[in-house]
PDB file of C-alpha atoms and ligand atoms in Angstrom:
ATOM      1  CA  UNK A  15       0.232  -0.106  -0.100  1.00 80.00           C
ATOM      2  CA  UNK A  16       0.683   3.545  -0.505  1.00 94.00           C
ATOM      3  CA  UNK A  17       2.642   5.460   2.371  1.00 95.00           C
ATOM      4  CA  UNK A  18       2.078   9.121   3.855  1.00 97.00           C
ATOM      5  CA  UNK A  19       4.635  11.210   3.490  1.00 98.00           C
ATOM      6  CA  UNK A  20       5.196  14.814   5.180  1.00 98.00           C
ATOM      7  CA  UNK A  21       8.201  16.445   3.214  1.00 98.00           C
ATOM      8  CA  UNK A  22       9.580  19.897   4.037  1.00 98.00           C
ATOM      9  CA  UNK A  23      11.142  21.914   1.552  1.00 98.00           C
ATOM     10  CA  UNK A  24      13.293  24.385   2.987  1.00 98.00           C
ATOM     11  CA  UNK A  25      14.135  26.365  -0.301  1.00 98.00           C
ATOM     12  CA  UNK A  26      17.038  28.969  -0.112  1.00 98.00           C
ATOM     13  CA  UNK A  27      16.309  29.715   3.834  1.00 98.00           C
ATOM     14  CA  UNK A  28      18.711  28.945   6.544  1.00 97.00           C
ATOM     15  CA  UNK A  29      22.660  29.176   6.648  1.00 97.00           C
ATOM     16  CA  UNK A  30      24.747  26.631   8.382  1.00 96.00           C
ATOM     17  CA  UNK A  31      23.898  28.030  11.812  1.00 96.00           C
ATOM     18  CA  UNK A  32      19.990  28.128  11.204  1.00 97.00           C
ATOM     19  CA  UNK A  33      20.191  24.995  10.004  1.00 97.00           C
ATOM     20  CA  UNK A  34      22.100  23.616  12.750  1.00 96.00           C
ATOM     21  CA  UNK A  35      19.458  25.347  14.876  1.00 97.00           C
ATOM     22  CA  UNK A  36      16.409  24.232  13.077  1.00 97.00           C
ATOM     23  CA  UNK A  37      18.056  20.175  13.141  1.00 96.00           C
ATOM     24  CA  UNK A  38      18.464  20.262  17.058  1.00 95.00           C
ATOM     25  CA  UNK A  39      14.389  21.645  17.108  1.00 96.00           C
ATOM     26  CA  UNK A  40      13.658  18.733  15.057  1.00 95.00           C
ATOM     27  CA  UNK A  41      15.526  15.998  16.919  1.00 94.00           C
ATOM     28  CA  UNK A  42      13.279  17.147  19.992  1.00 94.00           C
ATOM     29  CA  UNK A  43       9.771  16.815  18.255  1.00 94.00           C
ATOM     30  CA  UNK A  44       7.658  13.539  19.447  1.00 92.00           C
ATOM     31  CA  UNK A  45       6.087  12.070  16.042  1.00 94.00           C
ATOM     32  CA  UNK A  46       2.610  10.300  16.831  1.00 94.00           C
ATOM     33  CA  UNK A  47       1.700   9.745  12.993  1.00 93.00           C
ATOM     34  CA  UNK A  48       2.958   6.842  10.733  1.00 91.00           C
ATOM     35  CA  UNK A  49       3.950   9.040   8.363  1.00 96.00           C
ATOM     36  CA  UNK A  50       7.465   9.072   6.615  1.00 97.00           C
ATOM     37  CA  UNK A  51       9.218  12.411   7.063  1.00 98.00           C
ATOM     38  CA  UNK A  52      11.548  14.129   5.025  1.00 98.00           C
ATOM     39  CA  UNK A  53      13.067  17.835   4.998  1.00 98.00           C
ATOM     40  CA  UNK A  54      15.555  19.368   2.024  1.00 98.00           C
ATOM     41  CA  UNK A  55      17.671  21.790   3.180  1.00 98.00           C
ATOM     42  CA  UNK A  56      20.020  23.923   0.495  1.00 98.00           C
ATOM     43  CA  UNK A  57      22.689  21.882  -1.019  1.00 98.00           C
ATOM     44  CA  UNK A  58      25.242  23.231   0.996  1.00 98.00           C
ATOM     45  CA  UNK A  59      23.749  22.045   4.380  1.00 98.00           C
ATOM     46  CA  UNK A  60      22.837  18.336   2.803  1.00 98.00           C
ATOM     47  CA  UNK A  61      25.988  16.967   4.406  1.00 97.00           C
ATOM     48  CA  UNK A  62      25.312  18.504   7.837  1.00 96.00           C
ATOM     49  CA  UNK A  63      21.910  17.751   8.056  1.00 97.00           C
ATOM     50  CA  UNK A  64      22.330  14.228   6.677  1.00 96.00           C
ATOM     51  CA  UNK A  65      24.911  13.272  10.068  1.00 96.00           C
ATOM     52  CA  UNK A  66      22.823  15.256  12.097  1.00 96.00           C
ATOM     53  CA  UNK A  67      19.652  13.504  11.454  1.00 96.00           C
ATOM     54  CA  UNK A  68      21.181   9.804  11.071  1.00 92.00           C
ATOM     55  CA  UNK A  69      19.930   8.103  14.232  1.00 89.00           C
ATOM     56  CA  UNK A  70      16.572  10.044  13.588  1.00 94.00           C
ATOM     57  CA  UNK A  71      13.664   8.511  11.238  1.00 93.00           C
ATOM     58  CA  UNK A  72      13.839  11.890   9.365  1.00 97.00           C
ATOM     59  CA  UNK A  73      15.215  11.512   5.755  1.00 98.00           C
ATOM     60  CA  UNK A  74      17.323  14.436   4.254  1.00 98.00           C
ATOM     61  CA  UNK A  75      16.471  15.102   0.652  1.00 98.00           C
ATOM     62  CA  UNK A  76      17.491  17.140  -1.875  1.00 98.00           C
ATOM     63  CA  UNK A  77      15.667  20.546  -3.607  1.00 98.00           C
ATOM     64  CA  UNK A  78      16.763  19.632  -7.150  1.00 98.00           C
ATOM     65  CA  UNK A  79      19.873  17.650  -9.326  1.00 98.00           C
ATOM     66  CA  UNK A  80      20.995  17.824 -12.855  1.00 98.00           C
ATOM     67  CA  UNK A  81      20.560  15.349 -15.391  1.00 98.00           C
ATOM     68  CA  UNK A  82      24.174  14.735 -16.372  1.00 98.00           C
ATOM     69  CA  UNK A  83      26.364  12.504 -14.378  1.00 97.00           C
ATOM     70  CA  UNK A  84      29.260  14.771 -14.566  1.00 97.00           C
ATOM     71  CA  UNK A  85      31.155  17.710 -16.654  1.00 98.00           C
ATOM     72  CA  UNK A  86      30.824  21.088 -17.680  1.00 98.00           C
ATOM     73  CA  UNK A  87      27.888  22.200 -16.084  1.00 98.00           C
ATOM     74  CA  UNK A  88      28.843  25.180 -13.861  1.00 98.00           C
ATOM     75  CA  UNK A  89      27.090  25.190 -10.470  1.00 97.00           C
ATOM     76  CA  UNK A  90      25.324  22.032 -10.963  1.00 98.00           C
ATOM     77  CA  UNK A  91      24.912  19.061  -8.381  1.00 98.00           C
ATOM     78  CA  UNK A  92      24.665  15.180 -10.081  1.00 98.00           C
ATOM     79  CA  UNK A  93      22.643  12.297  -9.156  1.00 98.00           C
ATOM     80  CA  UNK A  94      26.312  10.557  -8.167  1.00 97.00           C
ATOM     81  CA  UNK A  95      26.811  13.438  -5.880  1.00 98.00           C
ATOM     82  CA  UNK A  96      23.754  13.294  -4.021  1.00 98.00           C
ATOM     83  CA  UNK A  97      24.753   9.630  -3.589  1.00 98.00           C
ATOM     84  CA  UNK A  98      27.835  10.155  -2.203  1.00 97.00           C
ATOM     85  CA  UNK A  99      26.513  12.190   0.738  1.00 97.00           C
ATOM     86  CA  UNK A 100      23.727   9.489   1.373  1.00 97.00           C
ATOM     87  CA  UNK A 101      21.072  11.432  -0.254  1.00 98.00           C
ATOM     88  CA  UNK A 102      18.459   8.973  -1.845  1.00 98.00           C
ATOM     89  CA  UNK A 103      15.601  11.252  -2.610  1.00 98.00           C
ATOM     90  CA  UNK A 104      15.532  14.522  -4.715  1.00 98.00           C
ATOM     91  CA  UNK A 105      12.264  16.792  -5.194  1.00 98.00           C
ATOM     92  CA  UNK A 106      12.250  17.667  -8.750  1.00 98.00           C
ATOM     93  CA  UNK A 107      10.199  19.868 -10.834  1.00 98.00           C
ATOM     94  CA  UNK A 108       8.978  22.545  -8.154  1.00 98.00           C
ATOM     95  CA  UNK A 109       7.412  25.334  -9.547  1.00 97.00           C
ATOM     96  CA  UNK A 110      10.042  27.752  -8.834  1.00 97.00           C
ATOM     97  CA  UNK A 111      12.371  25.386 -10.736  1.00 98.00           C
ATOM     98  CA  UNK A 112       9.649  25.826 -13.789  1.00 97.00           C
ATOM     99  CA  UNK A 113       9.264  29.602 -13.201  1.00 96.00           C
ATOM    100  CA  UNK A 114      12.909  31.162 -12.642  1.00 97.00           C
ATOM    101  CA  UNK A 115      14.975  28.746 -13.922  1.00 97.00           C
ATOM    102  CA  UNK A 116      12.627  27.639 -16.860  1.00 97.00           C
ATOM    103  CA  UNK A 117      12.738  24.000 -16.376  1.00 98.00           C
ATOM    104  CA  UNK A 118      10.397  22.307 -18.388  1.00 98.00           C
ATOM    105  CA  UNK A 119       8.854  19.001 -19.058  1.00 97.00           C
ATOM    106  CA  UNK A 120      11.424  17.735 -21.508  1.00 98.00           C
ATOM    107  CA  UNK A 121      14.104  18.574 -19.558  1.00 98.00           C
ATOM    108  CA  UNK A 122      12.460  16.719 -16.285  1.00 98.00           C
ATOM    109  CA  UNK A 123      12.224  13.755 -18.258  1.00 98.00           C
ATOM    110  CA  UNK A 124      15.651  13.758 -18.280  1.00 98.00           C
ATOM    111  CA  UNK A 125      16.385  14.352 -14.485  1.00 98.00           C
ATOM    112  CA  UNK A 126      13.657  11.866 -13.436  1.00 98.00           C
ATOM    113  CA  UNK A 127      15.594   8.858 -15.582  1.00 98.00           C
ATOM    114  CA  UNK A 128      19.152  10.515 -13.953  1.00 98.00           C
ATOM    115  CA  UNK A 129      17.603  10.204 -10.765  1.00 98.00           C
ATOM    116  CA  UNK A 130      15.826   6.534 -11.383  1.00 98.00           C
ATOM    117  CA  UNK A 131      18.996   5.195 -12.901  1.00 98.00           C
ATOM    118  CA  UNK A 132      21.213   6.301  -9.796  1.00 98.00           C
ATOM    119  CA  UNK A 133      18.762   4.523  -7.341  1.00 98.00           C
ATOM    120  CA  UNK A 134      17.440   8.089  -6.330  1.00 98.00           C
ATOM    121  CA  UNK A 135      13.872   8.316  -5.538  1.00 98.00           C
ATOM    122  CA  UNK A 136      11.844  11.488  -7.118  1.00 98.00           C
ATOM    123  CA  UNK A 137       9.303  13.699  -5.661  1.00 98.00           C
ATOM    124  CA  UNK A 138       7.942  15.168  -8.647  1.00 98.00           C
ATOM    125  CA  UNK A 139       6.062  18.644  -8.503  1.00 98.00           C
ATOM    126  CA  UNK A 140       3.648  19.694 -10.973  1.00 98.00           C
ATOM    127  CA  UNK A 141       0.755  22.191 -10.589  1.00 98.00           C
ATOM    128  CA  UNK A 142      -1.470  24.396 -12.670  1.00 97.00           C
ATOM    129  CA  UNK A 143      -1.178  28.356 -12.552  1.00 95.00           C
ATOM    130  CA  UNK A 144      -4.003  30.666 -11.580  1.00 93.00           C
ATOM    131  CA  UNK A 145      -5.421  31.451 -14.967  1.00 93.00           C
ATOM    132  CA  UNK A 146      -5.581  27.654 -15.767  1.00 95.00           C
ATOM    133  CA  UNK A 147      -7.799  27.256 -12.896  1.00 94.00           C
ATOM    134  CA  UNK A 148     -10.106  30.514 -13.710  1.00 92.00           C
ATOM    135  CA  UNK A 149     -10.007  29.336 -17.044  1.00 95.00           C
ATOM    136  CA  UNK A 150     -10.827  25.505 -16.201  1.00 95.00           C
ATOM    137  CA  UNK A 151      -8.170  24.108 -17.581  1.00 97.00           C
ATOM    138  CA  UNK A 152      -6.471  22.628 -14.571  1.00 97.00           C
ATOM    139  CA  UNK A 153      -6.904  19.091 -15.322  1.00 98.00           C
ATOM    140  CA  UNK A 154      -5.385  19.404 -18.746  1.00 98.00           C
ATOM    141  CA  UNK A 155      -2.262  21.441 -17.773  1.00 98.00           C
ATOM    142  CA  UNK A 156      -1.423  18.685 -14.636  1.00 98.00           C
ATOM    143  CA  UNK A 157      -2.457  15.782 -17.174  1.00 98.00           C
ATOM    144  CA  UNK A 158       0.213  17.087 -19.496  1.00 98.00           C
ATOM    145  CA  UNK A 159       3.015  17.713 -17.225  1.00 98.00           C
ATOM    146  CA  UNK A 160       2.363  14.317 -15.586  1.00 98.00           C
ATOM    147  CA  UNK A 161       2.360  12.748 -19.398  1.00 98.00           C
ATOM    148  CA  UNK A 162       5.358  14.643 -20.631  1.00 98.00           C
ATOM    149  CA  UNK A 163       7.938  13.974 -18.000  1.00 98.00           C
ATOM    150  CA  UNK A 164       6.772  10.434 -16.666  1.00 98.00           C
ATOM    151  CA  UNK A 165       4.831   8.418 -19.066  1.00 98.00           C
ATOM    152  CA  UNK A 166       8.010   7.261 -20.893  1.00 98.00           C
ATOM    153  CA  UNK A 167       8.846   5.218 -17.647  1.00 98.00           C
ATOM    154  CA  UNK A 168       8.228   1.285 -17.147  1.00 98.00           C
ATOM    155  CA  UNK A 169       5.565   0.687 -14.730  1.00 98.00           C
ATOM    156  CA  UNK A 170       8.072  -0.647 -12.049  1.00 98.00           C
ATOM    157  CA  UNK A 171       9.592   2.896 -12.100  1.00 98.00           C
ATOM    158  CA  UNK A 172       6.663   4.205 -10.436  1.00 98.00           C
ATOM    159  CA  UNK A 173       7.791   2.464  -6.965  1.00 98.00           C
ATOM    160  CA  UNK A 174      10.228   5.181  -6.709  1.00 98.00           C
ATOM    161  CA  UNK A 175       8.402   8.201  -7.782  1.00 98.00           C
ATOM    162  CA  UNK A 176       6.126  10.275  -5.196  1.00 98.00           C
ATOM    163  CA  UNK A 177       3.761  12.667  -6.955  1.00 98.00           C
ATOM    164  CA  UNK A 178       3.523  16.173  -5.282  1.00 98.00           C
ATOM    165  CA  UNK A 179       0.314  17.963  -6.743  1.00 98.00           C
ATOM    166  CA  UNK A 180       1.046  21.948  -6.131  1.00 97.00           C
ATOM    167  CA  UNK A 181      -1.437  24.072  -7.429  1.00 96.00           C
ATOM    168  CA  UNK A 182       0.756  27.547  -8.331  1.00 95.00           C
ATOM    169  CA  UNK A 183      -1.789  29.786  -6.764  1.00 92.00           C
ATOM    170  CA  UNK A 184      -1.064  28.188  -3.614  1.00 90.00           C
ATOM    171  CA  UNK A 185       2.239  28.251  -3.091  1.00 88.00           C
ATOM    172  CA  UNK A 186       3.589  30.453  -0.263  1.00 78.00           C
ATOM    173  CA  UNK A 187       0.555  32.459  -0.793  1.00 81.00           C
ATOM    174  CA  UNK A 188      -1.567  31.632   1.979  1.00 78.00           C
ATOM    175  CA  UNK A 189      -4.443  30.631  -0.077  1.00 79.00           C
ATOM    176  CA  UNK A 190      -4.589  26.734  -0.029  1.00 84.00           C
ATOM    177  CA  UNK A 191      -6.812  24.816  -2.687  1.00 89.00           C
ATOM    178  CA  UNK A 192      -9.727  23.587  -0.550  1.00 94.00           C
ATOM    179  CA  UNK A 193      -9.882  20.046   0.715  1.00 95.00           C
ATOM    180  CA  UNK A 194     -12.594  19.350  -2.029  1.00 96.00           C
ATOM    181  CA  UNK A 195     -10.249  20.640  -4.677  1.00 96.00           C
ATOM    182  CA  UNK A 196      -7.512  18.765  -3.534  1.00 97.00           C
ATOM    183  CA  UNK A 197      -9.097  15.091  -3.519  1.00 98.00           C
ATOM    184  CA  UNK A 198     -10.582  16.391  -6.757  1.00 98.00           C
ATOM    185  CA  UNK A 199      -7.338  16.738  -8.742  1.00 98.00           C
ATOM    186  CA  UNK A 200      -5.716  13.850  -6.708  1.00 98.00           C
ATOM    187  CA  UNK A 201      -8.512  11.699  -7.854  1.00 98.00           C
ATOM    188  CA  UNK A 202      -7.834  12.548 -11.203  1.00 98.00           C
ATOM    189  CA  UNK A 203      -4.138  11.753 -11.336  1.00 98.00           C
ATOM    190  CA  UNK A 204      -4.956   8.618  -9.851  1.00 98.00           C
ATOM    191  CA  UNK A 205      -7.221   7.888 -12.617  1.00 98.00           C
ATOM    192  CA  UNK A 206      -4.974   9.212 -15.117  1.00 98.00           C
ATOM    193  CA  UNK A 207      -2.154   6.987 -13.956  1.00 98.00           C
ATOM    194  CA  UNK A 208      -4.779   4.297 -13.634  1.00 98.00           C
ATOM    195  CA  UNK A 209      -5.332   4.618 -17.538  1.00 98.00           C
ATOM    196  CA  UNK A 210      -2.245   3.971 -18.533  1.00 98.00           C
ATOM    197  CA  UNK A 211      -0.332   1.867 -15.646  1.00 98.00           C
ATOM    198  CA  UNK A 212      -3.315  -0.136 -14.276  1.00 98.00           C
ATOM    199  CA  UNK A 213      -5.333   0.690 -11.053  1.00 98.00           C
ATOM    200  CA  UNK A 214      -2.593  -1.483  -8.993  1.00 98.00           C
ATOM    201  CA  UNK A 215       0.301   0.772  -9.794  1.00 98.00           C
ATOM    202  CA  UNK A 216      -1.921   3.891  -9.486  1.00 98.00           C
ATOM    203  CA  UNK A 217      -2.717   2.825  -6.126  1.00 98.00           C
ATOM    204  CA  UNK A 218       0.478   2.407  -4.915  1.00 98.00           C
ATOM    205  CA  UNK A 219       1.725   5.803  -5.977  1.00 98.00           C
ATOM    206  CA  UNK A 220       1.844   8.583  -2.949  1.00 98.00           C
ATOM    207  CA  UNK A 221      -0.034  11.647  -4.557  1.00 98.00           C
ATOM    208  CA  UNK A 222       1.018  14.703  -2.220  1.00 98.00           C
ATOM    209  CA  UNK A 223      -0.673  18.066  -1.660  1.00 97.00           C
ATOM    210  CA  UNK A 224       1.303  21.303  -1.331  1.00 96.00           C
ATOM    211  CA  UNK A 225       0.457  24.727  -1.169  1.00 94.00           C
ATOM    212  CA  UNK A 226       0.171  26.662   2.091  1.00 91.00           C
ATOM    213  CA  UNK A 227      -0.395  23.637   4.242  1.00 95.00           C
ATOM    214  CA  UNK A 228      -0.502  24.435   7.795  1.00 96.00           C
ATOM    215  CA  UNK A 229      -1.117  23.189  11.266  1.00 97.00           C
ATOM    216  CA  UNK A 230      -4.674  24.637  11.187  1.00 96.00           C
ATOM    217  CA  UNK A 231      -5.672  22.771   7.707  1.00 96.00           C
ATOM    218  CA  UNK A 232      -3.297  19.971   7.584  1.00 97.00           C
ATOM    219  CA  UNK A 233      -5.808  17.783   9.361  1.00 97.00           C
ATOM    220  CA  UNK A 234      -8.517  18.247   6.952  1.00 97.00           C
ATOM    221  CA  UNK A 235      -6.942  17.824   4.194  1.00 97.00           C
ATOM    222  CA  UNK A 236      -4.835  14.612   4.878  1.00 97.00           C
ATOM    223  CA  UNK A 237      -8.407  12.949   5.811  1.00 97.00           C
ATOM    224  CA  UNK A 238      -9.105  13.181   2.018  1.00 98.00           C
ATOM    225  CA  UNK A 239      -8.510   9.627   0.689  1.00 97.00           C
ATOM    226  CA  UNK A 240      -6.402  10.175  -2.156  1.00 98.00           C
ATOM    227  CA  UNK A 241      -4.160  12.741  -0.567  1.00 98.00           C
ATOM    228  CA  UNK A 242      -1.296  10.648   0.870  1.00 98.00           C
ATOM    229  CA  UNK A 243       0.587  13.933   2.644  1.00 98.00           C
ATOM    230  CA  UNK A 244       2.146  16.929   1.959  1.00 98.00           C
ATOM    231  CA  UNK A 245       4.801  19.051   0.532  1.00 98.00           C
ATOM    232  CA  UNK A 246       5.387  21.651   2.963  1.00 98.00           C
ATOM    233  CA  UNK A 247       7.216  25.046   2.408  1.00 97.00           C
ATOM    234  CA  UNK A 248       7.098  27.736   4.692  1.00 96.00           C
ATOM    235  CA  UNK A 249       5.454  25.776   7.867  1.00 97.00           C
ATOM    236  CA  UNK A 250       8.210  23.476   7.497  1.00 98.00           C
ATOM    237  CA  UNK A 251      10.775  26.528   8.897  1.00 98.00           C
ATOM    238  CA  UNK A 252       9.592  25.846  12.379  1.00 98.00           C
ATOM    239  CA  UNK A 253      10.356  22.455  13.553  1.00 98.00           C
ATOM    240  CA  UNK A 254       7.037  23.038  15.873  1.00 97.00           C
ATOM    241  CA  UNK A 255       4.670  23.695  12.854  1.00 98.00           C
ATOM    242  CA  UNK A 256       6.363  21.153  10.983  1.00 98.00           C
ATOM    243  CA  UNK A 257       5.905  18.408  13.295  1.00 96.00           C
ATOM    244  CA  UNK A 258       2.137  19.604  13.898  1.00 97.00           C
ATOM    245  CA  UNK A 259       1.702  18.831  10.189  1.00 98.00           C
ATOM    246  CA  UNK A 260       3.152  15.553  10.219  1.00 98.00           C
ATOM    247  CA  UNK A 261       1.087  14.508  13.527  1.00 97.00           C
ATOM    248  CA  UNK A 262      -1.827  15.580  11.919  1.00 95.00           C
ATOM    249  CA  UNK A 263      -2.302  12.013  10.214  1.00 84.00           C
TER     250      UNK A 263
HETATM  251  C1  PEP B  22       5.948  24.464  -1.939  1.00 76.58           C
HETATM  252  O1  PEP B  22       6.951  25.659  -2.198  1.00 76.58           O
HETATM  253  O2  PEP B  22       6.330  23.438  -2.085  1.00 76.58           O
HETATM  254  C2  PEP B  22       5.246  24.613  -0.682  1.00 76.58           C
HETATM  255  C3  PEP B  22       4.104  24.172  -0.728  1.00 76.58           C
HETATM  256  O3  PEP B  22       5.288  26.069  -0.454  1.00 76.58           O
HETATM  257  P1  PEP B  22       4.222  27.098   0.925  1.00 76.58           P
HETATM  258  O4  PEP B  22       3.896  25.239   2.039  1.00 76.58           O
HETATM  259  O5  PEP B  22       4.982  27.610   1.480  1.00 76.58           O
HETATM  260  O6  PEP B  22       3.179  27.254   0.271  1.00 76.58           O
END
């Protein structure tokens, strides 16, 4: 059966000493849910975070990676570099990468392939913009993003894929998709998976919701049958809030 997952995306926040203090705060939190918990510090703090959280059940993951194994890609980080410091999961396709760094479906398909080839699990993000939702086009957009970046994969690859539906209009805006909007889209995503890969694969893939999840709204969102957890931005920067969300399961 699919897993419940709560992952914190710290984005470009926290220098080393701020990271150390957040890690110390995380370690004293108590987990009462059965969710898998992950945090994604910035690249410069991944090693430190992994060392600090080794004895905990919090997995340290990356926010991004490059598709090439090595070479002349100034400023980039490869899958094998992540593996070499014990990082086994990465976020890919976050809307901020798509918007500010022009990452498109074709590039993301290459990144997904590189991650899977290196045994790195992928949290694949996608979601419509406000104009798409206003024009009723959200399902077409989401279907295209998933199909273009992932549907060249064999069914067996989906054991290492987690999907994260993140409507762009709800990220960092304080505006959240209603639990019903999240459920409707997650059910649509699962149906899209089932149509190509079958019901068994569709039911085995965790689909996370992301977009202004907070302690106050997490429980209602997570209670929906097709919502298997959350990708948390702002609220993951405070250990207490993050664990209130983890414990909302
Ligand atoms: C995100 O960036 O993935 C995210 C969900 O951010 P926030 O929780 O701050 O909306």
